[in-house]
Tab-separated table of C-alpha atoms and ligand atoms in Angstrom:
chain	number	residue	atom	x	y	z
A	24	MET	CA	84.519	73.917	27.843
A	25	SER	CA	82.453	77.374	28.243
A	26	GLU	CA	80.887	76.477	31.507
A	27	ASN	CA	84.437	75.971	33.083
A	28	GLU	CA	86.256	79.045	31.212
A	29	PRO	CA	86.885	80.802	34.202
A	30	THR	CA	88.568	78.714	36.332
A	31	LEU	CA	91.346	78.974	33.765
A	32	ARG	CA	91.627	82.504	35.346
A	33	VAL	CA	93.405	81.164	38.417
A	34	SER	CA	96.824	79.268	38.004
A	35	LYS	CA	96.636	75.360	37.733
A	36	ILE	CA	97.339	73.204	40.536
A	37	LYS	CA	99.016	69.910	40.638
A	38	ASP	CA	97.689	67.911	43.012
A	39	GLY	CA	94.822	69.076	45.775
A	40	THR	CA	91.052	70.334	46.451
A	41	VAL	CA	89.648	73.072	44.370
A	42	ILE	CA	86.140	74.867	45.993
A	43	ASP	CA	84.577	76.118	43.392
A	44	HIS	CA	81.233	77.857	42.697
A	45	ILE	CA	81.181	79.094	45.863
A	46	THR	CA	78.370	81.541	46.562
A	47	GLY	CA	79.946	85.292	45.513
A	48	GLY	CA	81.364	86.817	48.919
A	49	HIS	CA	81.728	83.478	50.853
A	50	ALA	CA	85.391	82.200	50.280
A	51	LEU	CA	86.968	83.467	53.523
A	52	ASP	CA	84.017	82.179	55.279
A	53	VAL	CA	84.909	78.370	53.181
A	54	ALA	CA	88.492	79.304	54.032
A	55	LYS	CA	87.842	79.753	58.119
A	56	ILE	CA	85.670	76.110	58.013
A	57	LEU	CA	88.867	74.337	57.001
A	58	GLY	CA	90.651	76.226	59.792
A	59	ILE	CA	93.687	77.070	56.346
A	60	ALA	CA	94.708	80.075	58.169
A	61	GLU	CA	96.292	77.870	60.751
A	62	ARG	CA	97.941	75.491	58.087
A	63	ARG	CA	101.062	76.876	56.772
A	64	ALA	CA	101.581	73.816	55.472
A	65	SER	CA	99.275	74.127	51.931
A	66	VAL	CA	99.309	76.721	48.914
A	67	ILE	CA	95.723	78.570	49.018
A	68	THR	CA	94.495	80.278	46.584
A	69	ILE	CA	91.391	82.547	46.955
A	70	ALA	CA	89.944	84.227	43.975
A	71	MET	CA	86.531	86.700	44.644
A	72	ASN	CA	83.901	87.528	42.083
A	73	VAL	CA	84.524	85.400	39.704
A	74	PRO	CA	82.222	86.158	36.230
A	75	SER	CA	79.842	82.875	36.348
A	76	LYS	CA	77.134	81.575	34.149
A	77	ARG	CA	75.153	79.659	36.854
A	78	LEU	CA	75.653	82.049	39.943
A	79	GLY	CA	76.502	85.618	37.882
A	80	HIS	CA	79.646	85.932	40.452
A	81	LYS	CA	81.527	82.990	42.571
A	82	ASP	CA	84.356	82.293	44.570
A	83	MET	CA	86.801	79.565	44.051
A	84	VAL	CA	89.428	78.646	47.066
A	85	LYS	CA	92.040	76.255	45.558
A	86	ILE	CA	94.087	74.306	47.912
A	87	GLU	CA	97.545	72.550	47.277
A	88	GLY	CA	98.711	69.116	48.028
A	89	ARG	CA	95.347	68.709	50.401
A	90	PHE	CA	92.391	66.524	50.357
A	91	LEU	CA	89.010	67.046	52.129
A	92	ALA	CA	87.154	64.983	55.217
A	93	GLY	CA	83.876	64.009	54.665
A	94	SER	CA	83.095	66.313	57.965
A	95	GLU	CA	85.014	69.543	55.871
A	96	VAL	CA	82.538	69.154	53.401
A	97	ASP	CA	79.742	68.903	55.378
A	98	LYS	CA	80.690	72.070	57.277
A	99	ILE	CA	81.185	73.371	53.442
A	100	ALA	CA	78.004	72.862	52.574
A	101	LEU	CA	76.749	74.842	55.396
A	102	LEU	CA	78.108	78.190	53.989
A	103	ALA	CA	78.154	77.330	50.838
A	104	PRO	CA	75.401	75.430	49.360
A	105	ASN	CA	76.077	75.575	45.959
A	106	ALA	CA	80.049	74.770	45.900
A	107	THR	CA	81.210	71.822	43.777
A	108	ILE	CA	84.894	70.239	45.250
A	109	ASN	CA	87.062	69.120	43.099
A	110	ILE	CA	89.494	66.601	43.485
A	111	VAL	CA	92.308	67.513	40.788
A	112	LYS	CA	95.329	64.882	40.726
A	113	GLY	CA	98.645	65.229	37.828
A	114	TYR	CA	96.889	69.002	37.049
A	115	LYS	CA	93.265	66.907	35.574
A	116	VAL	CA	90.025	67.254	37.872
A	117	VAL	CA	89.798	63.149	38.526
A	118	GLU	CA	86.391	63.786	40.610
A	119	LYS	CA	83.874	66.224	40.753
A	120	GLN	CA	81.585	66.548	43.539
A	121	ARG	CA	78.512	68.987	44.606
A	122	VAL	CA	78.094	69.356	48.040
A	123	LYS	CA	74.627	68.701	49.627
A	124	LEU	CA	72.969	71.243	52.131
A	125	PRO	CA	71.433	68.315	54.751
A	126	ASP	CA	67.826	69.137	55.504
A	127	ALA	CA	69.297	67.816	59.539
A	128	ILE	CA	72.453	68.980	60.736
A	129	LYS	CA	73.645	66.476	63.315
A	130	GLY	CA	76.325	66.458	65.614
A	131	ILE	CA	78.766	69.382	63.643
A	132	ILE	CA	77.505	72.366	65.174
A	133	LYS	CA	76.780	73.054	69.122
A	134	CYS	CA	73.407	74.927	69.654
A	135	ASP	CA	74.222	78.095	71.414
A	136	ASN	CA	71.502	78.026	74.451
A	137	PRO	CA	73.481	76.219	77.339
A	138	ALA	CA	70.240	75.169	78.933
A	139	CYS	CA	69.468	72.851	75.883
A	140	ILE	CA	69.527	69.201	76.617
A	141	SER	CA	72.323	69.137	73.947
A	142	ASN	CA	74.401	71.141	76.171
A	143	SER	CA	73.823	68.859	79.078
A	144	ASN	CA	75.244	65.488	79.901
A	145	GLU	CA	72.860	63.285	78.457
A	146	PRO	CA	74.226	61.480	75.591
A	147	VAL	CA	72.426	63.925	73.127
A	148	GLN	CA	73.582	64.443	69.775
A	149	THR	CA	73.314	67.973	68.410
A	150	ARG	CA	70.623	68.223	65.620
A	151	PHE	CA	69.717	71.409	63.592
A	152	TYR	CA	67.017	72.076	60.551
A	153	VAL	CA	67.900	74.319	58.344
A	154	GLN	CA	65.293	77.356	58.378
A	155	LYS	CA	67.170	79.437	55.928
A	156	ALA	CA	70.089	78.958	53.532
A	157	GLN	CA	71.246	81.932	52.370
A	158	PRO	CA	72.006	83.732	54.756
A	159	LEU	CA	72.737	80.430	56.220
A	160	CYS	CA	70.226	79.887	59.478
A	161	LEU	CA	69.528	77.019	61.895
A	162	LYS	CA	66.860	75.933	64.388
A	163	CYS	CA	67.651	73.091	66.999
A	164	HIS	CA	66.005	70.052	67.085
A	165	TYR	CA	65.766	70.066	71.077
A	166	CYS	CA	64.907	73.745	72.891
A	167	GLY	CA	63.772	76.238	68.953
A	168	HIS	CA	66.901	77.977	69.342
A	169	ILE	CA	67.966	79.917	65.778
A	170	MET	CA	71.315	79.713	65.245
A	171	GLU	CA	72.830	82.076	62.744
A	172	LYS	CA	75.975	82.646	60.640
A	173	GLU	CA	77.710	84.735	62.555
A	174	GLU	CA	77.247	82.225	65.760
A	175	ILE	CA	78.039	79.439	63.730
A	176	LEU	CA	81.344	80.395	62.083
A	177	LYS	CA	82.552	81.448	65.788
A	178	GLN	CA	82.553	77.552	66.218
A	179	PHE	CA	85.053	76.879	63.389
B	221	ZN	ZN1	68.953	73.491	71.441
């Protein structure tokens, strides 16, 4: 219970998703990735700077009545590689999933270099390698262009 105790600071949700262990200060980035600002159907609770044994301080995002698609989980991994996704049903956590930042990011983001082959008419899937996880820095497989967090966030 001790490790989970801080989660009690935020009211429980009945059904939905709790994204926990987001690195402190990144909750709003995660909210942006999920486009939840535009979705008025879900109640969102954002908690920032919650004390955490594992991270020192962490952020949390709770989304009521909504479960995430695999592609959304992949996007969260980009900006919150330590995050845990909890699926809540009937006020209970029925599933816990740790996000994982893959070595190669395929097809999620576009290269900012207009001359890159992935931006041509060739049927090429974008591919980036992780140069640095925090702050996020990716390198294009095709042209070597470096994409930083701000540029990546603009695409969500
Ligand atoms: Zn490129």
